[in-house]
Short mmCIF file of C-alpha atoms in Angstrom, two decimals:
data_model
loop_
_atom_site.label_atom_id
_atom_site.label_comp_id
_atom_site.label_asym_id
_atom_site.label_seq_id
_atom_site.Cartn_x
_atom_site.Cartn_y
_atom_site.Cartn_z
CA UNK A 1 -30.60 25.19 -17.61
CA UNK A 2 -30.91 22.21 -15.25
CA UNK A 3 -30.82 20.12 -18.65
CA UNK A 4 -27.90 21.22 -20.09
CA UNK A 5 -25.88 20.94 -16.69
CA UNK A 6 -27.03 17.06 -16.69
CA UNK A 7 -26.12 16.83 -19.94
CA UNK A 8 -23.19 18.61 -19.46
CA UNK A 9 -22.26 16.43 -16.01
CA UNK A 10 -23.17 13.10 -18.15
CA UNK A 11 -20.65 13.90 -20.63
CA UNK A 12 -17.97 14.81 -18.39
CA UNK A 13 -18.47 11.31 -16.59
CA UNK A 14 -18.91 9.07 -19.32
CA UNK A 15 -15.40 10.64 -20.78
CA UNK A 16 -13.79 9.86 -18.00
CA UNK A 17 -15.50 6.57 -17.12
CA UNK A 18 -14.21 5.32 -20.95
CA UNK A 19 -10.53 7.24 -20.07
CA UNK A 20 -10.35 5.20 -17.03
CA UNK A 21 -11.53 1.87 -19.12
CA UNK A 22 -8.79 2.09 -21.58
CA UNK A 23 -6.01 2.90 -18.53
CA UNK A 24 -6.78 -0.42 -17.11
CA UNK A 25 -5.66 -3.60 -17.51
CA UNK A 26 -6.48 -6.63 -15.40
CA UNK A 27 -5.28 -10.43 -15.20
CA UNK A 28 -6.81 -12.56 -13.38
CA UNK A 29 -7.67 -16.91 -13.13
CA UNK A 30 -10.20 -16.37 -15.43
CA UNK A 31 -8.69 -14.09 -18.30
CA UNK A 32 -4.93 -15.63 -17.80
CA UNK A 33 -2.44 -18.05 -16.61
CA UNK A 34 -2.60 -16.34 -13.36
CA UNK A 35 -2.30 -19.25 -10.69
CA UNK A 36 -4.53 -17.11 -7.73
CA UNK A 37 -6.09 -14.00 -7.68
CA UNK A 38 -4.45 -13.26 -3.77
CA UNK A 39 -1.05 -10.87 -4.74
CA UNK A 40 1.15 -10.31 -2.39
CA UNK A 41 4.23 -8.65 -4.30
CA UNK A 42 5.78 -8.28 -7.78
CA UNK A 43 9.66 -7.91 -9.64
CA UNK A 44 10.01 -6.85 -12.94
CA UNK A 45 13.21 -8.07 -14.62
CA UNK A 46 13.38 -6.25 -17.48
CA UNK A 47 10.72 -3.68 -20.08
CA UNK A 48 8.76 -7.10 -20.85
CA UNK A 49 9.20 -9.56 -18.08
CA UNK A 50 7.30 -8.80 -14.56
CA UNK A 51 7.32 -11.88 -11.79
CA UNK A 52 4.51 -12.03 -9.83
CA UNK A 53 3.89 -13.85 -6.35
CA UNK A 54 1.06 -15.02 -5.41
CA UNK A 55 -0.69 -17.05 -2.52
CA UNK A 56 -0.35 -20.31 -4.62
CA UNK A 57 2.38 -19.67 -6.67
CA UNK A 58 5.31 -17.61 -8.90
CA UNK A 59 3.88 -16.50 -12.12
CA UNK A 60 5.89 -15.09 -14.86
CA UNK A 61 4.95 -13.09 -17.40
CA UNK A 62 6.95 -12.06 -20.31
CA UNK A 63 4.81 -10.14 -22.61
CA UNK A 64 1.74 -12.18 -23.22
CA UNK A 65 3.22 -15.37 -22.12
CA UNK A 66 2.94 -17.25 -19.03
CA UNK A 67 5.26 -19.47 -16.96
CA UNK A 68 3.73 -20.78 -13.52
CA UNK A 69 5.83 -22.13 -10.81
CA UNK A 70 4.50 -24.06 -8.21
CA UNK A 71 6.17 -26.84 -5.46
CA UNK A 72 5.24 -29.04 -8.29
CA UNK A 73 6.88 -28.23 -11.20
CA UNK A 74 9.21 -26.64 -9.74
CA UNK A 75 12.54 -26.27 -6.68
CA UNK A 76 10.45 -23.72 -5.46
CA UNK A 77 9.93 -24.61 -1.19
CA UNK A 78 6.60 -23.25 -0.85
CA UNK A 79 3.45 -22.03 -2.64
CA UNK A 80 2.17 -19.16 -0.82
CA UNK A 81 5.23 -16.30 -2.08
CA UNK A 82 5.57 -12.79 0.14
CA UNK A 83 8.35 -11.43 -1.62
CA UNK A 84 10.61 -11.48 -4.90
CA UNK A 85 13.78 -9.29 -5.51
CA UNK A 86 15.95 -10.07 -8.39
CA UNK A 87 19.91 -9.71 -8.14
CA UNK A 88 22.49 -7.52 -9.98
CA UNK A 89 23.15 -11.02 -11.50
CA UNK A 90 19.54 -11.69 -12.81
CA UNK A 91 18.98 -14.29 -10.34
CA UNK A 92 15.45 -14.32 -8.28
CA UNK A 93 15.10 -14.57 -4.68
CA UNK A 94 11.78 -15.64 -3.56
CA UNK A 95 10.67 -15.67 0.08
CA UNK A 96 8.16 -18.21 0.93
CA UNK A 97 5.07 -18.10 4.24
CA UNK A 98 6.29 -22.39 4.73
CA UNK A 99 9.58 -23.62 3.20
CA UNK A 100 11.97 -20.19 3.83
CA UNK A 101 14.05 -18.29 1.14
CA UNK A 102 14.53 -19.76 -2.79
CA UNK A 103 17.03 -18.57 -4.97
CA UNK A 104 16.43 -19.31 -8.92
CA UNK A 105 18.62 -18.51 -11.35
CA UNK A 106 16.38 -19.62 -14.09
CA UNK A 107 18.32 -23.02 -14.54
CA UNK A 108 18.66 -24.39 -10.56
CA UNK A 109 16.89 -23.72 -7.44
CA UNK A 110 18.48 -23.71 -4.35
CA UNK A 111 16.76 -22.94 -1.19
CA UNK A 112 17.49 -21.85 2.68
CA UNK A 113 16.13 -22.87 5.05
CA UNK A 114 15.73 -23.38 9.19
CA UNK A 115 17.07 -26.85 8.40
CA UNK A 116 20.22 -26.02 6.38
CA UNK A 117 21.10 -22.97 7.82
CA UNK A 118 20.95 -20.19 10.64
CA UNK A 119 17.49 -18.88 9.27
CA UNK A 120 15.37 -18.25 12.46
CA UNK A 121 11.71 -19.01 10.55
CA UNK A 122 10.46 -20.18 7.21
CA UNK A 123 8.37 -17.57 6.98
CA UNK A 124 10.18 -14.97 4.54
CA UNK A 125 8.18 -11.90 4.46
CA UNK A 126 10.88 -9.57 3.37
CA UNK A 127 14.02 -9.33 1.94
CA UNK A 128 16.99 -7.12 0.14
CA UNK A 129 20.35 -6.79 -0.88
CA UNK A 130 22.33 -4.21 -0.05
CA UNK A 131 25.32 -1.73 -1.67
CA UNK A 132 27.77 -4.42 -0.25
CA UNK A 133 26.10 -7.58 -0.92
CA UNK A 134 25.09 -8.24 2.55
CA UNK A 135 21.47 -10.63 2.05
CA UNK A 136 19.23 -9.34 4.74
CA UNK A 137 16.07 -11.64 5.34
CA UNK A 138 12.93 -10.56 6.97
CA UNK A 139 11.14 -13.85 8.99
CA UNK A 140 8.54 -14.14 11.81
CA UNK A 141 11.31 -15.15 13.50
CA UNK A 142 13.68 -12.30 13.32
CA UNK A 143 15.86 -10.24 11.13
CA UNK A 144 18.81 -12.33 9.39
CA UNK A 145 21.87 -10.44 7.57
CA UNK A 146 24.16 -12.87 5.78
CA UNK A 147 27.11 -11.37 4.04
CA UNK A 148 29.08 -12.54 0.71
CA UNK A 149 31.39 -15.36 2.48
CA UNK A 150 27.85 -16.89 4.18
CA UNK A 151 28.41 -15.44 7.58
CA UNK A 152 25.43 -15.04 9.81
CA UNK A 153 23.93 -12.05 11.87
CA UNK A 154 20.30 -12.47 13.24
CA UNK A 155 18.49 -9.47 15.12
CA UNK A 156 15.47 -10.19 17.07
CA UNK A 157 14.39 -8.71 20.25
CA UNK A 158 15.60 -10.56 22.68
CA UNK A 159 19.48 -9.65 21.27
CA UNK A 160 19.02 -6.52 20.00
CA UNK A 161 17.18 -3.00 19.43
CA UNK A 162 14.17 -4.68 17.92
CA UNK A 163 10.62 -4.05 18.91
CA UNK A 164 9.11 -7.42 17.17
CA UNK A 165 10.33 -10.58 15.62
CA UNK A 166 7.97 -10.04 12.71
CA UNK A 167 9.58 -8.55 10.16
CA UNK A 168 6.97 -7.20 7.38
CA UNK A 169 8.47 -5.25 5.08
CA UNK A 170 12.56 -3.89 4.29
CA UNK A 171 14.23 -1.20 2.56
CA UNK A 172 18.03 -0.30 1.73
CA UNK A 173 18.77 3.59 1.19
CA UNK A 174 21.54 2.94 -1.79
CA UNK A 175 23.21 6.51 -0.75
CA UNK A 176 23.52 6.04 2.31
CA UNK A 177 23.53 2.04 2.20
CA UNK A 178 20.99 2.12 5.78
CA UNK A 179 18.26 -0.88 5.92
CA UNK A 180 14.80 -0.07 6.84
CA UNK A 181 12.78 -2.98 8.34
CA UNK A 182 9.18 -2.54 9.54
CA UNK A 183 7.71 -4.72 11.78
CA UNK A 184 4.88 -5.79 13.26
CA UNK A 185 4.20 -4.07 16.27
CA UNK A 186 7.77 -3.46 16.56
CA UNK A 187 8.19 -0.06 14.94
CA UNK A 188 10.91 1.52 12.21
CA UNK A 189 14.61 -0.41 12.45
CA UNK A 190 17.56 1.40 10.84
CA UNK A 191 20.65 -0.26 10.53
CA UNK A 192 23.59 1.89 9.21
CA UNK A 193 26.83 -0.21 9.76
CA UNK A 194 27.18 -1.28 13.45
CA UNK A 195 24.31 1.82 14.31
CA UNK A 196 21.38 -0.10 15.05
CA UNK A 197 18.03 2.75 16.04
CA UNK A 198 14.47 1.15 16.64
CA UNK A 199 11.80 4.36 16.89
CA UNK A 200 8.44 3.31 18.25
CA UNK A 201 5.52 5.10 19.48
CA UNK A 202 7.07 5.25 23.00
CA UNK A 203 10.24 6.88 22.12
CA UNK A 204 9.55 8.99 18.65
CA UNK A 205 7.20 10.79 16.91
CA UNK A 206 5.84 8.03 14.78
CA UNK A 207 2.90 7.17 14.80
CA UNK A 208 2.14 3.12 14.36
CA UNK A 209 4.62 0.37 15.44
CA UNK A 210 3.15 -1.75 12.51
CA UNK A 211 4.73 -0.93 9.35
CA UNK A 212 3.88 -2.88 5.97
CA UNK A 213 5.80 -0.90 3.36
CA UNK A 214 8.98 1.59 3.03
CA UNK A 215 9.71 3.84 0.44
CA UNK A 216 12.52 7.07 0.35
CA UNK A 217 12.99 10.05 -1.59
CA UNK A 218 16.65 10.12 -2.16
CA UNK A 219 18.20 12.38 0.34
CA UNK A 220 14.81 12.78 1.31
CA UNK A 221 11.81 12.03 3.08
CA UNK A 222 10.83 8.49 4.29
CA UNK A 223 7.49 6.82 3.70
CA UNK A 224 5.60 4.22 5.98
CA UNK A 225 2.78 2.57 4.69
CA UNK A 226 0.26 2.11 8.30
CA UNK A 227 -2.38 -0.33 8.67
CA UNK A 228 -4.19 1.76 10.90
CA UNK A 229 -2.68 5.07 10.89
CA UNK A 230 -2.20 5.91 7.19
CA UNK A 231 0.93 7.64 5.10
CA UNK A 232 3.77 8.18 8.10
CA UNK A 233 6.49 10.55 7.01
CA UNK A 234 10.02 10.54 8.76
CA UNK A 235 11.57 14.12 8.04
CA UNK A 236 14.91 14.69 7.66
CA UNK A 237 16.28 15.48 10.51
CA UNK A 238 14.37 13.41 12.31
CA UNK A 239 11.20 14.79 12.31
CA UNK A 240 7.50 12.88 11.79
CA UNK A 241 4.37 13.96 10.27
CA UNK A 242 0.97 11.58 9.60
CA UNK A 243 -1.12 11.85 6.92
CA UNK A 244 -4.76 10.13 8.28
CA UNK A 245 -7.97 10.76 8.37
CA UNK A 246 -7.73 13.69 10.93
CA UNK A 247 -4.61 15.45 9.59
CA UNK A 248 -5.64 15.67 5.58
CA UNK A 249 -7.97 13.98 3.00
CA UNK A 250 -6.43 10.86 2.79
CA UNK A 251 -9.21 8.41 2.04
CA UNK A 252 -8.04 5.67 3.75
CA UNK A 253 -5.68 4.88 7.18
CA UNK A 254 -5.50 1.78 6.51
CA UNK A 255 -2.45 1.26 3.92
CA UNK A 256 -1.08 -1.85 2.70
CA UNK A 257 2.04 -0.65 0.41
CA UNK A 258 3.67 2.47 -0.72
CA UNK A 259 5.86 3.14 -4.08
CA UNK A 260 7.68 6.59 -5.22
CA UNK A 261 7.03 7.23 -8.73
CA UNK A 262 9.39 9.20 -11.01
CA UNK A 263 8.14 12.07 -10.98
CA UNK A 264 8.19 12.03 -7.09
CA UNK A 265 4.36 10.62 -6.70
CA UNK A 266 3.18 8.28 -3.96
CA UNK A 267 1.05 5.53 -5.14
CA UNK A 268 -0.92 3.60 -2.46
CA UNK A 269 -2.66 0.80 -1.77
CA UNK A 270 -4.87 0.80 0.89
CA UNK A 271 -7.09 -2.30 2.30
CA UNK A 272 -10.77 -0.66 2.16
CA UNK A 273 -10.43 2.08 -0.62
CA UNK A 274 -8.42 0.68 -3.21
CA UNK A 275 -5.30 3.01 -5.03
CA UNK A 276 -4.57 6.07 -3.75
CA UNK A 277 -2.19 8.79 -5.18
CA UNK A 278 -0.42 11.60 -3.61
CA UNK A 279 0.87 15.15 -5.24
CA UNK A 280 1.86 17.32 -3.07
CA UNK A 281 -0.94 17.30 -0.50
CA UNK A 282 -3.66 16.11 -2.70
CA UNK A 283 -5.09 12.73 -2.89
CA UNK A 284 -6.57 11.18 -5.71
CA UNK A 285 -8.90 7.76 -4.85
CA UNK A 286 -9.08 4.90 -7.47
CA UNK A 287 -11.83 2.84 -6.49
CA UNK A 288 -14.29 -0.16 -7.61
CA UNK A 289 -16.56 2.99 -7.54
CA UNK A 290 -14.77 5.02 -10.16
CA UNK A 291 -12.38 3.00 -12.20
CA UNK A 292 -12.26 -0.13 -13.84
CA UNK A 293 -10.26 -1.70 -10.37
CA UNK A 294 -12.80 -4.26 -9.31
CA UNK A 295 -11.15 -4.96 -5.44
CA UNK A 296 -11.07 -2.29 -2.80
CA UNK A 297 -8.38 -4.69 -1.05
CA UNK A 298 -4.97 -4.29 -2.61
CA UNK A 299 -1.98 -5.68 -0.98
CA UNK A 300 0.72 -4.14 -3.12
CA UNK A 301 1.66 -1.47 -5.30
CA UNK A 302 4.91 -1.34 -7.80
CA UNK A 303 5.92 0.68 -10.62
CA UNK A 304 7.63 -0.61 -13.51
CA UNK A 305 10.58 1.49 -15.55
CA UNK A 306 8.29 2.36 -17.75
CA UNK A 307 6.22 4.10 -15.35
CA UNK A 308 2.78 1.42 -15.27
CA UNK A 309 1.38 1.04 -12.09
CA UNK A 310 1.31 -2.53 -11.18
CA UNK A 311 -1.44 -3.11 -8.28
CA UNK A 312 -2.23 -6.91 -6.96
CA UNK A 313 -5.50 -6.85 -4.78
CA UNK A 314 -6.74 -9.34 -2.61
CA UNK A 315 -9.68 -11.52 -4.67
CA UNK A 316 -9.06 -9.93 -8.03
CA UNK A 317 -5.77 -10.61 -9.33
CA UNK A 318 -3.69 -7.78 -10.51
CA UNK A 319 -4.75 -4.62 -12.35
CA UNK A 320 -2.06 -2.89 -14.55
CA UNK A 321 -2.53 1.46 -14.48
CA UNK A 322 -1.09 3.69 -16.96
CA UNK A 323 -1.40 6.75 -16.11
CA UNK A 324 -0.26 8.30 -19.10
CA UNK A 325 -4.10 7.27 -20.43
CA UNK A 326 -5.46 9.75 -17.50
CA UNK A 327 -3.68 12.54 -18.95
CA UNK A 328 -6.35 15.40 -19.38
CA UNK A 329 -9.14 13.74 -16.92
CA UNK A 330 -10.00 15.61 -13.81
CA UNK A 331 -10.72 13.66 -10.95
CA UNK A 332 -12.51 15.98 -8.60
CA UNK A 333 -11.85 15.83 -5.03
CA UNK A 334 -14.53 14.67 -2.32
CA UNK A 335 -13.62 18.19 -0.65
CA UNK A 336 -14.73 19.98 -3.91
CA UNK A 337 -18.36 18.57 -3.74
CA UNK A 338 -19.36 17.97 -0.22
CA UNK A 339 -20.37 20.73 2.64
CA UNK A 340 -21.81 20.70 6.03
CA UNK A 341 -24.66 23.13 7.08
CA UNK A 342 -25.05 24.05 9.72
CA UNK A 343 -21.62 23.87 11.40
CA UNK A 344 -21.67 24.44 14.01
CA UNK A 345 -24.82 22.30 14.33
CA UNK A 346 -27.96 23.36 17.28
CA UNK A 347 -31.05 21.83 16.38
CA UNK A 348 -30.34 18.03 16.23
CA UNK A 349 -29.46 17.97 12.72
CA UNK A 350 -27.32 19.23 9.59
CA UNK A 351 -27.80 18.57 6.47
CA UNK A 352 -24.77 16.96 4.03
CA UNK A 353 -24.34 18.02 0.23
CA UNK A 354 -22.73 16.95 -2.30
CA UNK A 355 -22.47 16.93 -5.86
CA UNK A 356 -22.64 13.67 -6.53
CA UNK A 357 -24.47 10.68 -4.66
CA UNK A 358 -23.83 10.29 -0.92
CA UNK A 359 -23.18 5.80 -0.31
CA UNK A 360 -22.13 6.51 3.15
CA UNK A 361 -21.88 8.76 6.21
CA UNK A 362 -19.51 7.84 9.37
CA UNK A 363 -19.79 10.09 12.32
CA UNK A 364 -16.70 9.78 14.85
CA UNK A 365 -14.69 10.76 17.48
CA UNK A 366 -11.79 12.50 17.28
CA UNK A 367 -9.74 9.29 18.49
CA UNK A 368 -11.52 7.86 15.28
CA UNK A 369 -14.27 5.49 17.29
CA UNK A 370 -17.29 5.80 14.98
CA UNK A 371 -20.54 6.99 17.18
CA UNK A 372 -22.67 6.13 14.52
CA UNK A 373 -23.36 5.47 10.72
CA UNK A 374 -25.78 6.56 7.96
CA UNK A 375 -26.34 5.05 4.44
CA UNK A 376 -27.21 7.65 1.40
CA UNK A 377 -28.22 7.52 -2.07
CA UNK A 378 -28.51 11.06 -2.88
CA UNK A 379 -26.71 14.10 -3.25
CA UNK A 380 -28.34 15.55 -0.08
CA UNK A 381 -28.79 13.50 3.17
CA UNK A 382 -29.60 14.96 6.47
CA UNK A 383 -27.34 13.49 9.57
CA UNK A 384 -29.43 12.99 12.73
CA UNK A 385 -27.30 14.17 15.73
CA UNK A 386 -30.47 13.50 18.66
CA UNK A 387 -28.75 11.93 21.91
CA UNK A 388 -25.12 13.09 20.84
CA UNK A 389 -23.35 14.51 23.18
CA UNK A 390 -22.07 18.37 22.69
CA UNK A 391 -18.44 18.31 21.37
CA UNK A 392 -16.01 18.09 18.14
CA UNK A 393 -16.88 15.34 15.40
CA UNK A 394 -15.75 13.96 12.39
CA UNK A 395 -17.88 13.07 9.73
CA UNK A 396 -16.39 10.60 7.16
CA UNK A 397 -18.78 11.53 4.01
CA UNK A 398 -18.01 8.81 1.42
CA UNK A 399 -19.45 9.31 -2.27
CA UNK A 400 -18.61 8.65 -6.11
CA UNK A 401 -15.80 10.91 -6.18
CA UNK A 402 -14.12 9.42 -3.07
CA UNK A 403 -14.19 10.02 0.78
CA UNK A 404 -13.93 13.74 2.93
CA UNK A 405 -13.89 14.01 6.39
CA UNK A 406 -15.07 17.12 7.59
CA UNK A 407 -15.04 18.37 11.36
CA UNK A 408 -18.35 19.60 12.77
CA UNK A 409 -18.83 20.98 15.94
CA UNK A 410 -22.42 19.89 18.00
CA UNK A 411 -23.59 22.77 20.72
#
């Protein structure tokens, strides 16, 4: 019997080992054109054309073929790109960490700047246009909203609701026509006409005043991509609820990006456990330890029209997902292999099993401080709890099929 069920397991992961092969698709210095293997964000233009920036600089790719932009060959004002959005127009704006915002319109560049205009920093980490053609640019400096005749409005905090100059990441709401902009230790910033609301941790329910990526449902809930406290919902009607490593299974609380798929998915990208997807309240984990991704570090996440999953990582370049390929594989959950006996735990000990290999056990707080850490490499690894203290833990149990954390109580 214990034969067949290894044969049996074998088969089941080498299936989904080659399912996961064939889903991926990676490009990279070495395989492509790519100019750097650090992605920071990504446009797609059309079925076939998807622009990517990097930290030394724009790539297109149309297809198979390449077209590299650099301050070389090119108007563009700076090499290290932190955002692209492309016009109703078909014209590219490209926000630059040195020389400020480029607009290309695949014949001329022409560029703003702090020198030729009211910009408040060359640093463009964000930016959008919204449902009345108002340009609103996201800077270390500030947030800048410049409308149709070239008339200039800059928020910051010393002149308005702001909570930080540092502008990471925006979104417009096309119903409603609000702008999202997520700073850096500043909190949420909604604009809706002349309504200007900043919630932070002091005044609202949310739950990090550092926030890297917005998506919306439309008419619906709000998603904030935390560096340190995971998914962040904003209800309707005002209301907050965190997805981290306390409240659910979410792998990781430390999120880089967030994208709404069509189907109503979240896709993830976190920067210690690679891709994570959402439905409902489950959590799937892509990881170098179960898919063909080969960084754990991904800075953004975007899905094309055609529903691909387009994931740039820190070292690796970017790694292309369809998910239709995955259609018929079960990932198993951490939570469906891994148990804790005894719980509540006496004698100095319990003992952690799993179905599959153990890497890693963290034992923490429940602020999240880690009290202390244990390496596995089996299904079965006994936690030694001698000199720790009586009270509520969490134990972060890390294996093949992703990461649980489990509660356990020491008498």
């Amino acid at each position: 019997m214990k034969k067949i069920l290894i044969t049996l397991f074998l088969s089941a992961t080498c299936s989904f080992l080659s399912a996961q092969s064939s889903a991926w698709t990676q490009y990279s210095t070495s395989n492509s054109s790519l100019p750097e293997n650090l992605i920071h964000c990504f446009a797609f233009e059309n079925d076939s054309t998807t622009w990517i920036g990097t930290e030394y600089g724009l790539a297109k790719l149309v297809n198979t073929s390449w077209t590299v932009y650099t301050t070389f060959n090119s108007g563009l004002p700076g090499n290290a790109i932190r955002c692209i959005k492309i016009d109703r127009d078909g014209s590219k704006w490209i926000g630059t960490a040195s020389g400020g915002l480029a607009h290309f319109n695949d014949t001329t560049w022409t560029v703003t700047s702090t020198t030729n205009s009211l910009l408040p920093d060359d640093f463009v980490r964000s930016f959008v246009i919204d449902t009345n053609q108002n340009k609103w640019i996201g800077t270390l400096g500030g947030l800048s909203k410049v409308d149709p005749v070239d008339n200039w409005v800059t928020y910051t905090m010393f002149t308005s609701v702001l909570g930080s100059n540092n502008i990471a990441s925006l979104y417009n709401d096309t119903a409603s026509n609000e702008i999202y902009a997520g700073q850096v230790n500043g909190g949420l910033f909604i604009a809706q006409d002349t309504l200007l609301t900043n919630y932070t941790i002091q005044n609202s329910g949310i739950s990090d005043n550092t926030i890297l990526d917005i998506t919306k449902e439309p008419g619906g809930t709000t998603w904030l991509a935390s560096p340190a406290n995971g998914l962040i919902a904003k209800l309707p009607g005002f209301g907050w609820f965190t997805y981290n490593l306390i409240s659910s299974n979410i792998p990781s609380a430390g999120l880089t990006s967030v994208a709404l798929d069509s189907v109503g998915d979240l896709w993830m990208g976190s920067s210690d456990q690679g891709l994570i997807k959402k439905t409902g309240s489950n959590f799937t984990h892509y990881y170098t330890g179960n898919s063909s991704l080969l960084d754990d570090n991904v800075q953004v996440v975007r899905i094309a029209a055609d529903g691909k999953i387009w994931i740039g990582t820190q070292s690796q370049g970017v790694f292309v997902l369809d998910p239709s390929l995955l259609t018929g594989v079960e990932v198993l959950s951490a939570e469906q292999t891994v148990s804790v006996y005894p719980n509540p735990a006496k004698d100095g000990f319990c003992r952690v099993m799993a179905g599959v290999p153990i890497t890693e056990i963290t034992l923490m707080d429940l602020g999240g401080k880690t009290i202390l850490k244990q390496n596995g490499n089996a299904d079965f690894t006994i936690l030694h709890l001698d000199g720790i203290s009586p009270g509520m833990y969490l134990i972060s149990i890390a294996t093949e099929m992703g990461i649980i954390v489990k509660k356990l109580l020491k008498l």
